Backbone as JSON, one array per atom type, in Angstrom:
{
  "sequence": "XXXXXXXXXXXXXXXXXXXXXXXXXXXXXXXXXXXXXXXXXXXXXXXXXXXXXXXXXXXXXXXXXXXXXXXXXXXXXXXXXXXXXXXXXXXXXXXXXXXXXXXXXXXXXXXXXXXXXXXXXXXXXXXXXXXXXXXXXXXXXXXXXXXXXXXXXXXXXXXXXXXXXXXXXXXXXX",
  "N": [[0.81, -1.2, 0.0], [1.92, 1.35, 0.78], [3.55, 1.32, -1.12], [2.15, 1.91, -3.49], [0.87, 4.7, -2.54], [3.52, 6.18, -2.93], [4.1, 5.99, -5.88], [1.91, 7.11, -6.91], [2.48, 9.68, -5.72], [4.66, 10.02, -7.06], [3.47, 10.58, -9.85], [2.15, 12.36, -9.56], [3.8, 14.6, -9.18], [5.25, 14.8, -11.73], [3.43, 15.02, -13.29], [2.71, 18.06, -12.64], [5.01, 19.15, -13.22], [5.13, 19.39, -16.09], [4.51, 21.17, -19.11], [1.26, 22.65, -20.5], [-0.16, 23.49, -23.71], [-2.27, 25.76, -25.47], [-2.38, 27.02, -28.25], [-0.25, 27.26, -30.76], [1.15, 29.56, -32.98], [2.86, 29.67, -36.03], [3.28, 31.61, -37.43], [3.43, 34.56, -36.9], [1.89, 38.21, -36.45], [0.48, 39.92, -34.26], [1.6, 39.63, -32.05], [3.81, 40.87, -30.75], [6.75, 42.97, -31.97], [7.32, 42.69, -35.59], [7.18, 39.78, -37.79], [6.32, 36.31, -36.11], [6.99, 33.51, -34.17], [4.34, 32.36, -32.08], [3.66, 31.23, -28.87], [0.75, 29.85, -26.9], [0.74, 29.04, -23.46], [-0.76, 27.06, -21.6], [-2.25, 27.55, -18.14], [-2.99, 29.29, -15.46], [-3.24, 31.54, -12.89], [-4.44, 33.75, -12.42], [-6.98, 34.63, -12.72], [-8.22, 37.13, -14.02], [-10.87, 39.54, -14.67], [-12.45, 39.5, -17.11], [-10.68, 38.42, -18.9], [-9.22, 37.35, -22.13], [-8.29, 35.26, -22.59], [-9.97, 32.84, -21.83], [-10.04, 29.87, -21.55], [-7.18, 28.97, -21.62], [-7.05, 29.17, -18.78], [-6.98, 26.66, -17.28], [-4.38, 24.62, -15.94], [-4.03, 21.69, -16.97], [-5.25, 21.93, -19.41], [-5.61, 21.95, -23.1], [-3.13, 20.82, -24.73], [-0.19, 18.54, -24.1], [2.82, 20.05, -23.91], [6.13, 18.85, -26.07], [9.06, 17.39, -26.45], [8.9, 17.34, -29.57], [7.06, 19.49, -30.09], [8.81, 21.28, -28.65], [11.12, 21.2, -30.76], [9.75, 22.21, -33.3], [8.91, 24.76, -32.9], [11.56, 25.46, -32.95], [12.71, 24.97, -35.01], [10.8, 26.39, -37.02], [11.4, 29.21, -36.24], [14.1, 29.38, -37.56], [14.01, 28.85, -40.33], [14.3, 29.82, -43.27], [12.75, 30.27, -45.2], [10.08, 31.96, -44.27], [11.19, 34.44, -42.62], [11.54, 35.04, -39.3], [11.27, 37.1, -36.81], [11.23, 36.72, -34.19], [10.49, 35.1, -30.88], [7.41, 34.74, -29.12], [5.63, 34.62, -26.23], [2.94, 33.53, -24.62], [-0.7, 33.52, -23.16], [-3.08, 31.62, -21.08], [-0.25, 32.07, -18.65], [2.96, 31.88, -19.15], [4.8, 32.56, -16.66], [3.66, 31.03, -14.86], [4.08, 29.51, -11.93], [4.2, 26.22, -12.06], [4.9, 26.01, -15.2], [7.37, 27.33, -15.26], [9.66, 24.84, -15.51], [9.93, 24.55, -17.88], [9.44, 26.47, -20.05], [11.58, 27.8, -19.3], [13.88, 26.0, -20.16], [12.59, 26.28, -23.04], [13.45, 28.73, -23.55], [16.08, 29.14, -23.32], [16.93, 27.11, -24.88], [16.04, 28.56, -27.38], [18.05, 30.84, -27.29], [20.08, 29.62, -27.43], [20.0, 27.97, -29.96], [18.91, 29.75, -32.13], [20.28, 32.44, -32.39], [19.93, 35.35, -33.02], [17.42, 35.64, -32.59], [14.34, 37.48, -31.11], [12.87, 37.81, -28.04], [9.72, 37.45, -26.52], [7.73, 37.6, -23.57], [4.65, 37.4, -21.92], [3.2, 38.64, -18.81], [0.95, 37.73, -15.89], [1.89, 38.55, -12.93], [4.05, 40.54, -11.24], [6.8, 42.16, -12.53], [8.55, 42.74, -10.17], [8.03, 41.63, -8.06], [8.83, 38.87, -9.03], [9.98, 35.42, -8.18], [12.55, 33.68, -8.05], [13.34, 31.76, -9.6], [11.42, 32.65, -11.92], [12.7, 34.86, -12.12], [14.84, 34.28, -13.14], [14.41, 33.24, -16.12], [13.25, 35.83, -17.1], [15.57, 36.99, -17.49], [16.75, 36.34, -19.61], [15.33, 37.37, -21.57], [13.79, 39.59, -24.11], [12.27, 41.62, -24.4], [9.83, 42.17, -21.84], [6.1, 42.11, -20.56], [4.48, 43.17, -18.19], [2.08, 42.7, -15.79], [-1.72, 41.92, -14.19], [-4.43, 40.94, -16.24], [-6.9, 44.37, -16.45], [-10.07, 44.82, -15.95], [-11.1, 47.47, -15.58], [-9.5, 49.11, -16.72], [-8.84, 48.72, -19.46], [-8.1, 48.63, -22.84], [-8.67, 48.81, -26.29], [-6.77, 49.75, -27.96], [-4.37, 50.13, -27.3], [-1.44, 48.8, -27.38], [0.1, 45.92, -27.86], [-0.76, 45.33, -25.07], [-3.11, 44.89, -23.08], [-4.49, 46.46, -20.75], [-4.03, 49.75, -19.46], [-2.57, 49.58, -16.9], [-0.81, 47.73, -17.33], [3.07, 47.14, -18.43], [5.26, 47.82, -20.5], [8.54, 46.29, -20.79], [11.74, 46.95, -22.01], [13.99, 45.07, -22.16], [16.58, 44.45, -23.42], [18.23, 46.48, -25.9], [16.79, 47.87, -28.45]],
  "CA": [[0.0, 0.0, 0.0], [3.07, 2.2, 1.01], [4.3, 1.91, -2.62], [0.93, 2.64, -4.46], [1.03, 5.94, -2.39], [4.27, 6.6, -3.59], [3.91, 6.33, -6.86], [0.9, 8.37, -6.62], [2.62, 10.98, -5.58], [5.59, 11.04, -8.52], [3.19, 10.76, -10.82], [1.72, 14.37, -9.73], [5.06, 15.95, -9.3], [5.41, 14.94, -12.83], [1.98, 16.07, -14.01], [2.98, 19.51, -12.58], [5.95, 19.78, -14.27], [4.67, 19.13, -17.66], [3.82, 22.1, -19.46], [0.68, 22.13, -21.82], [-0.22, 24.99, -24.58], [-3.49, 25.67, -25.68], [-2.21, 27.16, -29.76], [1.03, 27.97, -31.19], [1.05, 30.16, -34.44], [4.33, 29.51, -36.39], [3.67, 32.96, -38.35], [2.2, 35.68, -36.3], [2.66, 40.06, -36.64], [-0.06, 40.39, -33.84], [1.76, 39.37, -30.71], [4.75, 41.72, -30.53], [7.18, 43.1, -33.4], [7.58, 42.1, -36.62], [6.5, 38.25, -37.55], [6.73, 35.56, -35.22], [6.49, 32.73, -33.46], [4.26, 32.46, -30.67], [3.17, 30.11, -28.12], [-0.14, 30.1, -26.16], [0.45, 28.09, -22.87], [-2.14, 26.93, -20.49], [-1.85, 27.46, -16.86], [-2.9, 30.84, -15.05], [-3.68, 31.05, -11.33], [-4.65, 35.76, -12.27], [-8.22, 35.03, -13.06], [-8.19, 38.45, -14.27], [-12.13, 39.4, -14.86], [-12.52, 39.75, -18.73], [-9.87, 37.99, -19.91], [-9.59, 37.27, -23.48], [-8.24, 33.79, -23.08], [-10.5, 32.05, -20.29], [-10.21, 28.84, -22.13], [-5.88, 28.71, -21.41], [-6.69, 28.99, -17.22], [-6.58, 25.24, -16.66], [-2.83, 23.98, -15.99], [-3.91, 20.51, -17.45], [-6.18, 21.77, -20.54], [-4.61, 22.0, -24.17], [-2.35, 19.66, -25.43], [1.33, 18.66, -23.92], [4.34, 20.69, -24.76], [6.94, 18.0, -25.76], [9.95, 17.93, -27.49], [8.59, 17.9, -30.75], [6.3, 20.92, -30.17], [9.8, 22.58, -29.15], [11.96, 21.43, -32.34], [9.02, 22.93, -34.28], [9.48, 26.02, -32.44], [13.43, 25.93, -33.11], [12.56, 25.02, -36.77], [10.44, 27.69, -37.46], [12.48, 30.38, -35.86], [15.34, 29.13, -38.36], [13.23, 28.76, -41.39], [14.19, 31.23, -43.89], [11.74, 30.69, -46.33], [9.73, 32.99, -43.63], [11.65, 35.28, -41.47], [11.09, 35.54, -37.76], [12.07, 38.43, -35.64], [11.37, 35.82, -32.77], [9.36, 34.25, -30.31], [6.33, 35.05, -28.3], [5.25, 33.38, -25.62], [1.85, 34.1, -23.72], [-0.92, 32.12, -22.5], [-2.34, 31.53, -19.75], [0.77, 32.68, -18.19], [4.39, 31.4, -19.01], [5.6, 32.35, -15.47], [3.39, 30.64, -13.74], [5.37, 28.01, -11.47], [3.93, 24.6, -12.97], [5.4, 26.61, -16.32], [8.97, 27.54, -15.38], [10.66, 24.77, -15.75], [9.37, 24.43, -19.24], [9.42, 28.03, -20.34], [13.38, 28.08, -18.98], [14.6, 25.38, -21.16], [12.66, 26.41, -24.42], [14.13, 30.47, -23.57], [17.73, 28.56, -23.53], [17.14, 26.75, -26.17], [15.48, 29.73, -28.22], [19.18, 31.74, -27.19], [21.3, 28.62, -27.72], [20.23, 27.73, -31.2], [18.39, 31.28, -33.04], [20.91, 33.4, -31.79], [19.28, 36.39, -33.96], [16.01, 35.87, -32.4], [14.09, 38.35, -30.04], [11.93, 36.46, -26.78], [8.7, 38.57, -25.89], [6.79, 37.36, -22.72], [3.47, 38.4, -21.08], [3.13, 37.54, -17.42], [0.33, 38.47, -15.03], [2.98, 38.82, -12.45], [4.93, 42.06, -11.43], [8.68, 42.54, -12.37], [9.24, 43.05, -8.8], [7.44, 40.33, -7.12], [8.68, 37.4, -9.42], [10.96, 34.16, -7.55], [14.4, 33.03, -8.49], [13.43, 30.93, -10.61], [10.8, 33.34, -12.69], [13.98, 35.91, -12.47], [16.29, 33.56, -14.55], [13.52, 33.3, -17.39], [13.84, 37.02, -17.67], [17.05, 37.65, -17.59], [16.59, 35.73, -20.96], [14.04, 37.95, -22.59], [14.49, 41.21, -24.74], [10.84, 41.93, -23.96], [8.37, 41.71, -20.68], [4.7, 42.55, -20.6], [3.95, 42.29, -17.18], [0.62, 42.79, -14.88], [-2.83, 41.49, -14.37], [-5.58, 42.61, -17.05], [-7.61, 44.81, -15.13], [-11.09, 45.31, -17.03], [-11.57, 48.64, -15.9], [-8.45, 49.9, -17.4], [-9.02, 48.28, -20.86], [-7.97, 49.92, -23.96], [-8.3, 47.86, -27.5], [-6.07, 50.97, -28.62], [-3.11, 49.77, -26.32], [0.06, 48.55, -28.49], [0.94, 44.4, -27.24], [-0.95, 45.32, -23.92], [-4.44, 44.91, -23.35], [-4.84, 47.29, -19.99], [-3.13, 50.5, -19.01], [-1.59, 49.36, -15.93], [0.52, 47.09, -17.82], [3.83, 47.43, -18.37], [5.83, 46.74, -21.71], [9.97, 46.39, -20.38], [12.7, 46.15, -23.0], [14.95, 44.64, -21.41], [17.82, 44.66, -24.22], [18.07, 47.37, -26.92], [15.64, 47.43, -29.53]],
  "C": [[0.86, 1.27, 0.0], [3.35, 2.84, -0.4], [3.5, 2.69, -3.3], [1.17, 4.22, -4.06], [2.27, 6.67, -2.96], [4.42, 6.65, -4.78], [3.03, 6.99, -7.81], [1.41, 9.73, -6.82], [3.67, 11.23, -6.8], [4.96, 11.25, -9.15], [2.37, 12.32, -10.73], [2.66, 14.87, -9.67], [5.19, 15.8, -10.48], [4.68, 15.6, -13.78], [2.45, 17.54, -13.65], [3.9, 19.86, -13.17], [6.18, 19.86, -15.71], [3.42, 20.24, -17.89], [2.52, 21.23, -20.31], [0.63, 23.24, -22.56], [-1.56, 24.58, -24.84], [-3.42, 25.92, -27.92], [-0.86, 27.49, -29.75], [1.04, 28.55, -32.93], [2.53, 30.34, -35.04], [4.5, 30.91, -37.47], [2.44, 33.75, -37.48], [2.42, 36.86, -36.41], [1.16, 40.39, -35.27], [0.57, 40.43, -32.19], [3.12, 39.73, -30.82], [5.11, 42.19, -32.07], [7.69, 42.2, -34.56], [6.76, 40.51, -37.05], [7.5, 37.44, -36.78], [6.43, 34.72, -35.16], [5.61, 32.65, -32.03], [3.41, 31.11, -29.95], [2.29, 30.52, -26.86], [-0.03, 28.53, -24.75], [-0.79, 27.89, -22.57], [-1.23, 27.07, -18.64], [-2.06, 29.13, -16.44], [-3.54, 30.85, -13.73], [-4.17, 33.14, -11.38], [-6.05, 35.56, -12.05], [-8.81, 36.18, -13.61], [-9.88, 38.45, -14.9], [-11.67, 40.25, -15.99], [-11.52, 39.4, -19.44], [-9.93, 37.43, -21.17], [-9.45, 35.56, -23.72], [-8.17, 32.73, -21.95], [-9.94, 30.7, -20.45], [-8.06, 28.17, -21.56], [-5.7, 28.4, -19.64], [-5.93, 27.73, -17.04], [-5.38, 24.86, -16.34], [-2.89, 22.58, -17.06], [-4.82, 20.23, -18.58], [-5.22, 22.3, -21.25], [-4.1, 20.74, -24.76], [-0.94, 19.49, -24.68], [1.84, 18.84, -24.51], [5.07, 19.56, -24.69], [7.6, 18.55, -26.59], [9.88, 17.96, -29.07], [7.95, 18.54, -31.21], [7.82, 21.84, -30.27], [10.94, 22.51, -30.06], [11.4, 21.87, -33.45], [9.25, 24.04, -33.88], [10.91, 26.73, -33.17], [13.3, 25.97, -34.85], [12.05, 25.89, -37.31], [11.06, 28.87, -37.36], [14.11, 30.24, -36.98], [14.89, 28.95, -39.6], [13.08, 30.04, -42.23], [13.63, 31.83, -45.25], [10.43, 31.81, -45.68], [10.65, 33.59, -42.48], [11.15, 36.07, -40.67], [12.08, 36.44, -36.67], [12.1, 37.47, -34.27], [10.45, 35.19, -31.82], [8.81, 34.87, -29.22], [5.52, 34.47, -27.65], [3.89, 34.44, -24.33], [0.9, 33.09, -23.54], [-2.49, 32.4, -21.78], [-1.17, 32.34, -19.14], [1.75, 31.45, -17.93], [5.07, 31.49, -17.88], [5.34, 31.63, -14.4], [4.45, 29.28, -13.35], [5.39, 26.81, -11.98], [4.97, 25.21, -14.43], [6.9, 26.62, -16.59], [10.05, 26.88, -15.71], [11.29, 24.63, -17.27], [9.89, 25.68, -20.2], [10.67, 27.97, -20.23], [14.07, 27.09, -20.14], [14.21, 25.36, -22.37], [13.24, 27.63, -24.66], [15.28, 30.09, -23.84], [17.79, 28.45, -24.33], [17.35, 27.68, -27.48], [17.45, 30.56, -28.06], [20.27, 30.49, -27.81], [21.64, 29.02, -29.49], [19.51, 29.04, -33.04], [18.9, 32.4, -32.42], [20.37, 35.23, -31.78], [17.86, 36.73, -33.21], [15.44, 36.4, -31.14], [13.07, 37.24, -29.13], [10.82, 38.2, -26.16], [7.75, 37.65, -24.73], [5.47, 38.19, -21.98], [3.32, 37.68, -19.66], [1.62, 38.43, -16.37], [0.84, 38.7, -13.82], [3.54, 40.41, -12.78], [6.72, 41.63, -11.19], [9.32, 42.26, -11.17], [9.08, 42.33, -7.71], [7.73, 38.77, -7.84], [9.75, 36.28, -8.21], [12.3, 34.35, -8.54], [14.23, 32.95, -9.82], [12.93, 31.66, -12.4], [12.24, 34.57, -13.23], [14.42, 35.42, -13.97], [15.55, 33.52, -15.97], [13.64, 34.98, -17.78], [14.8, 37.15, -17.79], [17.3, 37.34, -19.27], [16.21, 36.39, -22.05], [14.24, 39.62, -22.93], [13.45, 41.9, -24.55], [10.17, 41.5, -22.96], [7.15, 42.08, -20.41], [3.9, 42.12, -19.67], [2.49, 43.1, -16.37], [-0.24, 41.98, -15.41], [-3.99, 42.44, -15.22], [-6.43, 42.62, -16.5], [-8.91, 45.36, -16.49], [-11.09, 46.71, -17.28], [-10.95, 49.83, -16.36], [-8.21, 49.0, -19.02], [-8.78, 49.3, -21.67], [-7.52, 49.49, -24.96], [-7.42, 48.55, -28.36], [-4.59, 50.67, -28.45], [-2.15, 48.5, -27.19], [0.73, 47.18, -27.14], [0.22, 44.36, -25.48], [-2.53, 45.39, -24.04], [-5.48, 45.69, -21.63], [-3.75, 48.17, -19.25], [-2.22, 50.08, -17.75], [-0.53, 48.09, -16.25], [2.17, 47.56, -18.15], [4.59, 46.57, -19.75], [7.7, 47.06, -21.09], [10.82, 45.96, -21.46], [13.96, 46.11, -22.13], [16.47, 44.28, -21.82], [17.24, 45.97, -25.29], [17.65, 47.08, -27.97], [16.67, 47.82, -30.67]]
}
């Protein structure tokens, strides 16, 4: 009986550490500059009232990210029959913790092997309140687009942000 419980329990530490995504668009110009790649996780603990993409909350709705979601990633970003300014990752929310460890080793990757290529994140998270771990994922990223969207500061006018109290951070030189 001992064991059953134990293997109970890896099999949720594993479930949590397994991202999922809900879409990934291998040619996009709406989700930062230029065209891109971007990737819609799942997983968001903001609830933010009026969010655009209720459907990404779940942690365990979508599809699993595996490694041949992220050598399509790397392939597209290197694919120069379309040229990508870089990758865009939103969601749900990429920082959330189930997310990180996921999110950290496709940001590596993304720097390893598309040297050229820019990293735009959105987080409902503040800059100033992230963990360690959320840190090291920025430190990565040439772009951050952080807060919770707040309805009553909405503004379909608003450039990669979808409520004034957001925050767009370039975090390398454009």
């Amino acid at each position: 009986m001992a064991s059953k419980k134990k293997s109970n329990v890896v099999l949720s530490i594993c479930k949590i550490s397994q991202m999922n995504f809900h879409q990934y668009y291998p040619v996009d110009v709406i989700n930062g500059e230029g065209t891109r790649c971007t990737l819609f996780v799942a997983g968001c603990e903001h609830q933010c009232r009026g969010c655009y993409n209720q459907s990404t909350l779940p942690l365990d709705s979508g599809q699993v990210f595996d490694k041949l979601m992220e050598d399509r990633i790397i392939a597209d970003l290197n694919d120069m029959r379309i040229i990508r300014r870089g990758l865009s990752l939103s969601g749900g929310d990429p920082l959330h913790p189930a997310n990180v460890s996921a999110v950290l080793a496709l940001v590596n990757r993304v720097r390893r092997e598309c040297t050229k290529k820019d990293i735009w994140l959105w987080t409902g998270y503040k800059l100033s309140n992230l963990t360690m771990e959320q840190q090291a994922i920025v430190a990565l990223l040439d772009v951050l687009i952080d807060g919770k969207f707040e309805q009553s500061l909405a503004n379909p006018s608003l450039l990669w942000k979808g409520s004034s109290n957001q925050v767009i951070y370039r975090l390398t030189p454009a």
